[in-house]
N, C-alpha and C. Protein backbone atom coordinates (compact mmCIF):
# COMPACT_ATOMS: atom_id res chain seq x y z
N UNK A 1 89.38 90.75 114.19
CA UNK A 1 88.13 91.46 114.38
C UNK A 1 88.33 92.55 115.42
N UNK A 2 87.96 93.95 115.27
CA UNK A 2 88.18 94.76 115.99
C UNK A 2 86.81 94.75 117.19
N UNK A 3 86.80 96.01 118.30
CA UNK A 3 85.64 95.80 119.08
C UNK A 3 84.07 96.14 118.42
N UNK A 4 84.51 96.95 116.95
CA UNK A 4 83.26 97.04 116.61
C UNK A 4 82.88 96.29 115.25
N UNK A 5 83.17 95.15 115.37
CA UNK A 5 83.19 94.06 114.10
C UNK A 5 83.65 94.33 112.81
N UNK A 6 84.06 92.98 112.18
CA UNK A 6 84.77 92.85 111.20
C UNK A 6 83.74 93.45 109.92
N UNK A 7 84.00 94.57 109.34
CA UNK A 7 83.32 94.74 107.94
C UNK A 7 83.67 94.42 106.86
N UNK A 8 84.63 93.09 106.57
CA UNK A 8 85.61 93.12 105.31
C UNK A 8 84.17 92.10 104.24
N UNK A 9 84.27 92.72 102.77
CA UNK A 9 83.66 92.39 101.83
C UNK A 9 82.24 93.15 102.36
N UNK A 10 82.18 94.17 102.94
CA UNK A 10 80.48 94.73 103.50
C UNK A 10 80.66 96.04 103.00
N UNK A 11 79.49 96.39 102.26
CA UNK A 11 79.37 97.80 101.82
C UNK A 11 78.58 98.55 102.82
N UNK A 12 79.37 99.60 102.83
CA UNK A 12 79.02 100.90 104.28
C UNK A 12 78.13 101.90 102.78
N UNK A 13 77.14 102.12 102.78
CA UNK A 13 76.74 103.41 101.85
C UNK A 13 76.47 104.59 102.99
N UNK A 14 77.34 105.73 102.01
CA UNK A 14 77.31 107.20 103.03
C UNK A 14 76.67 107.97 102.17
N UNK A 15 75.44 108.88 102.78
CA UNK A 15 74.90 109.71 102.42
C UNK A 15 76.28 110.64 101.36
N UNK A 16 76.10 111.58 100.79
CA UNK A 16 76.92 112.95 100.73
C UNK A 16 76.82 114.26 101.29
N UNK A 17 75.29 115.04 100.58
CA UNK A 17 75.43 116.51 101.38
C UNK A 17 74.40 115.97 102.42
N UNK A 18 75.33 116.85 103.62
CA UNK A 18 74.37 116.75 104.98
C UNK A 18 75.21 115.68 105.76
N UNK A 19 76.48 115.07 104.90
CA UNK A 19 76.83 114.15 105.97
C UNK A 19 78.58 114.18 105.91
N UNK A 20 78.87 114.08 103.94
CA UNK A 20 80.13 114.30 104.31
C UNK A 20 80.50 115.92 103.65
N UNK A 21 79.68 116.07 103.10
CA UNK A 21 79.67 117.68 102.14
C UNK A 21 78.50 118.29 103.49
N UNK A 22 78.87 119.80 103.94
CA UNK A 22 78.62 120.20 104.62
C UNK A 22 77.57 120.85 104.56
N UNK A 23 77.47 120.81 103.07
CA UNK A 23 75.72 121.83 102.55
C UNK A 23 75.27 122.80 103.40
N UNK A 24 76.29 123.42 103.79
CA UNK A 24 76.12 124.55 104.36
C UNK A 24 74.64 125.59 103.34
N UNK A 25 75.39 125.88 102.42
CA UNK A 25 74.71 126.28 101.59
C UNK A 25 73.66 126.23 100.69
N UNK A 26 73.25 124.93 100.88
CA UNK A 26 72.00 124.25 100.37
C UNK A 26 72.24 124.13 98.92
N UNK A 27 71.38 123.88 98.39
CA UNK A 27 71.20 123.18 96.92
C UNK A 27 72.18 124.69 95.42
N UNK A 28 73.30 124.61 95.30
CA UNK A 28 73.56 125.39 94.65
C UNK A 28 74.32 125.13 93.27
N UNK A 29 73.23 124.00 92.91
CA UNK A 29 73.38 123.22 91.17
C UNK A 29 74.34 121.86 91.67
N UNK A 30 75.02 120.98 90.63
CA UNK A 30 75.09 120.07 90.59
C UNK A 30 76.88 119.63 91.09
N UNK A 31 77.50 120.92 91.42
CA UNK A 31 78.83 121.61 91.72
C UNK A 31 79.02 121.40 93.00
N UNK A 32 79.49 120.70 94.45
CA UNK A 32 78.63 121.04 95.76
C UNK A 32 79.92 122.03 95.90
N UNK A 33 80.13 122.85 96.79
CA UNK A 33 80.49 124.21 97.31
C UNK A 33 81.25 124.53 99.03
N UNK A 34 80.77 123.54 99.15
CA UNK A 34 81.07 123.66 100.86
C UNK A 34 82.14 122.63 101.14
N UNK A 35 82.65 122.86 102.05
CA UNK A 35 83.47 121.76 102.70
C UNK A 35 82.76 120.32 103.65
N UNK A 36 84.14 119.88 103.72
CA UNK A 36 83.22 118.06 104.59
C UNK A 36 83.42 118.78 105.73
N UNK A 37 82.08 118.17 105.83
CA UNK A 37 81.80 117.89 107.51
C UNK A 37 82.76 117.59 108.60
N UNK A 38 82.94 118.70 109.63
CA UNK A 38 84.28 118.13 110.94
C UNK A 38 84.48 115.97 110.81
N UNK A 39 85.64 115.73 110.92
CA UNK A 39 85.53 114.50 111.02
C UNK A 39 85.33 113.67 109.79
N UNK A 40 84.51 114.10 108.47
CA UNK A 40 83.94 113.13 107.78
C UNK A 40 85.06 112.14 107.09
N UNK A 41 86.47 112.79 106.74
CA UNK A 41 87.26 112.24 106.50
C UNK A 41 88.02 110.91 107.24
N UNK A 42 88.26 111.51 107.99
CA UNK A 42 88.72 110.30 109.85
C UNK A 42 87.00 109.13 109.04
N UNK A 43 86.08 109.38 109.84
CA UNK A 43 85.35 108.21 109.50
C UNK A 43 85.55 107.56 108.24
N UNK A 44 85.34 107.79 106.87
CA UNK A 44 85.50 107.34 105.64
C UNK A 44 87.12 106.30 105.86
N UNK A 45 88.04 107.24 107.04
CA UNK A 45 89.21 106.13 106.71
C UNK A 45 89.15 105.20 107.44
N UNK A 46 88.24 105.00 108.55
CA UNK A 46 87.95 104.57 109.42
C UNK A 46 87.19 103.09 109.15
N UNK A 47 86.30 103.61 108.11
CA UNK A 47 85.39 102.93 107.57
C UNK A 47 86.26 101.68 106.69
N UNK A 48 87.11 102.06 105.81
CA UNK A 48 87.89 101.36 104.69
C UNK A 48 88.97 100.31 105.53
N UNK A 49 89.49 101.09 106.91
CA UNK A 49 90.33 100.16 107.65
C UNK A 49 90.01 99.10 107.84
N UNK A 50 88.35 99.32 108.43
CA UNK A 50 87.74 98.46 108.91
C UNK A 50 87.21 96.95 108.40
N UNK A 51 88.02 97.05 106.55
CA UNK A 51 87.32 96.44 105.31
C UNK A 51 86.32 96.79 104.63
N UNK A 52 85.52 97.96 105.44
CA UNK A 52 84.24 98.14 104.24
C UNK A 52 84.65 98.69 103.47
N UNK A 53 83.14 98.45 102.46
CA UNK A 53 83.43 99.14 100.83
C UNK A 53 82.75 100.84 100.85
N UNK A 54 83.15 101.89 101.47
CA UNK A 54 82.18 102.81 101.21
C UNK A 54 81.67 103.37 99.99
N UNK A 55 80.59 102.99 99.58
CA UNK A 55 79.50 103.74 98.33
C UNK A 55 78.83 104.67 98.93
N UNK A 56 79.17 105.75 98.20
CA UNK A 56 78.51 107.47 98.19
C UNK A 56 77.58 107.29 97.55
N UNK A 57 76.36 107.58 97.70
CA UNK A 57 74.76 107.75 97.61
C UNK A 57 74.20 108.87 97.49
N UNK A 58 73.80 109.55 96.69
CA UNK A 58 73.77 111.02 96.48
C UNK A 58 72.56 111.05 95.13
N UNK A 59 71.76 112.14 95.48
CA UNK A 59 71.05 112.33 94.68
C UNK A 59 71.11 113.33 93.32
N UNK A 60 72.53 113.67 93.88
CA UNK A 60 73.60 114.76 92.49
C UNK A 60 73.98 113.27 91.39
N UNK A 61 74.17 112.31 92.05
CA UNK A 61 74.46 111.68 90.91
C UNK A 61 73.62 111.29 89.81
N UNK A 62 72.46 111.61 90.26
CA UNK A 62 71.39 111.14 89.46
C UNK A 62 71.70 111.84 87.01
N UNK A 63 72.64 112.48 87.41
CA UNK A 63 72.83 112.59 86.26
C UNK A 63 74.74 112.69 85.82
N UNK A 64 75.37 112.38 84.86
CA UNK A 64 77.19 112.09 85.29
C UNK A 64 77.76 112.87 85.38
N UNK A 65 76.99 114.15 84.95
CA UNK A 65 77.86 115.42 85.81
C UNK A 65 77.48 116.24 87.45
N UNK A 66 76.52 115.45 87.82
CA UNK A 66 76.72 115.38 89.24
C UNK A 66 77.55 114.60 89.74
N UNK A 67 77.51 113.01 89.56
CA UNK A 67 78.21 112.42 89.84
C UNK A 67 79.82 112.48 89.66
N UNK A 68 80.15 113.08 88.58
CA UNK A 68 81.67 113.78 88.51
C UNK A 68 81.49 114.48 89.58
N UNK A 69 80.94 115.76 89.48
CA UNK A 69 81.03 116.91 90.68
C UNK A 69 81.70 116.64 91.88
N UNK A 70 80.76 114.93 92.56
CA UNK A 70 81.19 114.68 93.91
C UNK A 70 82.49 114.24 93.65
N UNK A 71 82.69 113.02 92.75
CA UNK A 71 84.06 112.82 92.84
C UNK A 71 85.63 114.21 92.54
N UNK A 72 84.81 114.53 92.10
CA UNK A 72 86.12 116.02 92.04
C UNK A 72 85.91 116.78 93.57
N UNK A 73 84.88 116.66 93.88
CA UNK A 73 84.87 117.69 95.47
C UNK A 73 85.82 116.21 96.41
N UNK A 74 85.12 115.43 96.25
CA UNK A 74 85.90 114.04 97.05
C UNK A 74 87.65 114.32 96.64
N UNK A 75 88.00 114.15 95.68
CA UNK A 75 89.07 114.18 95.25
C UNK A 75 90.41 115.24 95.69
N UNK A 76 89.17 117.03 95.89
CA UNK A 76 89.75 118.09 96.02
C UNK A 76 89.54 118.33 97.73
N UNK A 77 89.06 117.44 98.22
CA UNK A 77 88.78 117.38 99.73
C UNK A 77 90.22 115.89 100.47
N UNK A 78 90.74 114.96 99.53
CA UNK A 78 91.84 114.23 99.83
C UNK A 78 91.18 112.80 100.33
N UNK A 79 89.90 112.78 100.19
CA UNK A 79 88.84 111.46 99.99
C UNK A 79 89.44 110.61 99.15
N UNK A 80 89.20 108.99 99.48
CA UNK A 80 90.00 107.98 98.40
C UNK A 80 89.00 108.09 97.41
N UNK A 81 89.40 107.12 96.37
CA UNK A 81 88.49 107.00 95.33
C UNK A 81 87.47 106.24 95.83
N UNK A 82 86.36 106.76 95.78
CA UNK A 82 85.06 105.72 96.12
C UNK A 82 84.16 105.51 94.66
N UNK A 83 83.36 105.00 95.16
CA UNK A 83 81.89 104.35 94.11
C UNK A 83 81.35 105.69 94.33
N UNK A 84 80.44 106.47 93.62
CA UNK A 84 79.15 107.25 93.46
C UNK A 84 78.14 106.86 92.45
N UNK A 85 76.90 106.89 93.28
CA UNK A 85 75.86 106.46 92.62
C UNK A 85 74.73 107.37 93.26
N UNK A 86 73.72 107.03 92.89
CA UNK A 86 72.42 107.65 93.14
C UNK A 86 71.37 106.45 93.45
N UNK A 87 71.83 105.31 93.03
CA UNK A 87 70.63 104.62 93.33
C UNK A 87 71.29 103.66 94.91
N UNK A 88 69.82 102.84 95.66
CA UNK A 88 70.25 102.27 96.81
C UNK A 88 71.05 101.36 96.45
N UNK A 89 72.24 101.43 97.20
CA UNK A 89 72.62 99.92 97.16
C UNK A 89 72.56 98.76 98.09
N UNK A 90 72.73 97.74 97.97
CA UNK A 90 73.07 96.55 99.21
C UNK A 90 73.51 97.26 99.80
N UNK A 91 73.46 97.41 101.16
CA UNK A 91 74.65 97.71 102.29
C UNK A 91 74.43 96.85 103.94
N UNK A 92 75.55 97.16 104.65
CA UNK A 92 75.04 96.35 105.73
C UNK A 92 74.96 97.92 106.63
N UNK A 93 74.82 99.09 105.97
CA UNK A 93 74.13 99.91 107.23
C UNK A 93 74.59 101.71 105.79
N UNK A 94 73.51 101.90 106.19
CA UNK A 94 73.41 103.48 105.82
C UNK A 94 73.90 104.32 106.36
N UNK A 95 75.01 105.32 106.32
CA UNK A 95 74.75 106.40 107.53
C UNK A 95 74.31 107.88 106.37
N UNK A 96 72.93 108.20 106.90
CA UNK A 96 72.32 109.39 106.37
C UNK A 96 72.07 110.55 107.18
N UNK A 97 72.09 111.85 107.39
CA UNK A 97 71.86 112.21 107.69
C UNK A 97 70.09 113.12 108.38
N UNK A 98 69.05 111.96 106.99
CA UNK A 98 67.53 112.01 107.26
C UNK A 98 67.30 110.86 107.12
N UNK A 99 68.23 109.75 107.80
CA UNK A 99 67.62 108.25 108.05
C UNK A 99 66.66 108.45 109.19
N UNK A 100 65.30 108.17 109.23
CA UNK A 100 65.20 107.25 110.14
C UNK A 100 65.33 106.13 110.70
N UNK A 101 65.55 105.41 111.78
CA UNK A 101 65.43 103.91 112.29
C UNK A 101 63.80 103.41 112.45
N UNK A 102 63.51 102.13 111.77
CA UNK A 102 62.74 101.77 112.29
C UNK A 102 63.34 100.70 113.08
N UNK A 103 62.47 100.28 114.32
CA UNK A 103 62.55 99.81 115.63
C UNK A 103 61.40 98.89 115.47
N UNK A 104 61.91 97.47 115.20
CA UNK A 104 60.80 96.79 115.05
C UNK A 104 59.30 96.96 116.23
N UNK A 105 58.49 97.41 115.21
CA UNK A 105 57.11 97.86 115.51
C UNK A 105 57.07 98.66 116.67
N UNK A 106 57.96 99.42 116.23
CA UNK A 106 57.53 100.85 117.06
C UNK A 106 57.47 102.18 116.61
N UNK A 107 56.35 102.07 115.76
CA UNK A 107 55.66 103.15 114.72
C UNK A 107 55.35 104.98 115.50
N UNK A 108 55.42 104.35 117.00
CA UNK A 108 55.13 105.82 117.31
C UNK A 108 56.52 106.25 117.61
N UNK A 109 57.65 105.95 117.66
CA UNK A 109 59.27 106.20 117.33
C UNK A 109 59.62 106.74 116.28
N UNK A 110 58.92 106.17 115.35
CA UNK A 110 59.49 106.63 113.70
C UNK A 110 58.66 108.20 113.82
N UNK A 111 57.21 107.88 113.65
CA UNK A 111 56.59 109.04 113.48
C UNK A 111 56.91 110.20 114.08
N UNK A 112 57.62 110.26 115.37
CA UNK A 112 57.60 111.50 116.04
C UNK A 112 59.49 111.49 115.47
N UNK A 113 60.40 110.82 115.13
CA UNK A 113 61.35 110.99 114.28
C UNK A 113 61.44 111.65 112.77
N UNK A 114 60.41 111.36 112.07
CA UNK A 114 59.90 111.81 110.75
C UNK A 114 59.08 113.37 110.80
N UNK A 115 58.37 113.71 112.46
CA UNK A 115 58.05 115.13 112.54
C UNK A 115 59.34 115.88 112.64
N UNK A 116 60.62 115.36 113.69
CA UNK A 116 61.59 116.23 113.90
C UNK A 116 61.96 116.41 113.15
N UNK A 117 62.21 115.56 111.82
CA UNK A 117 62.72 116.28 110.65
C UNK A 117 62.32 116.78 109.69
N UNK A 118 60.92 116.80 109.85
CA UNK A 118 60.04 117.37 109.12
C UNK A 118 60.04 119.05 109.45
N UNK A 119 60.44 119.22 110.60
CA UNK A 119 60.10 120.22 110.90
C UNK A 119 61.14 121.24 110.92
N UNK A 120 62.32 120.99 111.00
CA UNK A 120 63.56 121.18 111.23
C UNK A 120 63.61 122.40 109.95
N UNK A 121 64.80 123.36 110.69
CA UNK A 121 64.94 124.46 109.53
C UNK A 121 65.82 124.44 108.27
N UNK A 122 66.60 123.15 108.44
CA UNK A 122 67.66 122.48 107.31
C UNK A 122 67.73 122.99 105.84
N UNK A 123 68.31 123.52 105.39
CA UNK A 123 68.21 123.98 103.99
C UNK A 123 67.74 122.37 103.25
N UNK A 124 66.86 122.77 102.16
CA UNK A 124 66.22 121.47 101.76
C UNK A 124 66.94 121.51 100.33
């Protein structure tokens, strides 16, 4: 077990654009365009060392030529082979880039979390 616990048989689900695709460019069809994110690679291997299963979560997959798309940008970026899907899966932790945390019952945390990103200039 390492210092930040054992993840073996635990699925890690990672956002895609906005976390490991850089979406610089925002929504430009089902193709993504940009490069990963500083780092996103290091984590993903980071992640697999660690035993988890990382599943890519993406709302491009919602049809199989999005979901190709990522795996060819994954592929042409030197990413292992992962899972892509679109729908949630089990996981023992999300990392998204418009997650909020909820904090058991602390509703005025979330809310003023859900304005910052509400408000934010982020290509949507």
């Amino acid at each position: 077990m390492t210092e930040y616990g054992d993840f073996s048989r635990k699925v890690v689900a990672v956002d895609f654009d906005g976390v490991l695709h850089s979406y610089t460019s925002g929504w430009t069809g089902y193709v993504p365009v940009d490069p990963p994110e500083p780092g996103a690679l290091r984590f993903v291997h980071w992640l697999i060392g660690q035993g988890a299963e990382v599943v890519i979560v993406s709302s491009r997959a919602n049809r199989p030529e999005g979901a190709e798309a990522i795996r060819a940008w994954l592929r042409a970026h030197g990413f292992p082979d992962l899972e892509v899907t679109h729908t949630k899966v089990r996981a023992v932790a999300y990392v998204d880039d418009r997650a909020v945390p909820y904090a058991s019952g602390d509703w005025d945390d979330c809310q003023a979390r859900v304005a910052l990103l509400s408000g934010s200039n982020r290509n949507e």
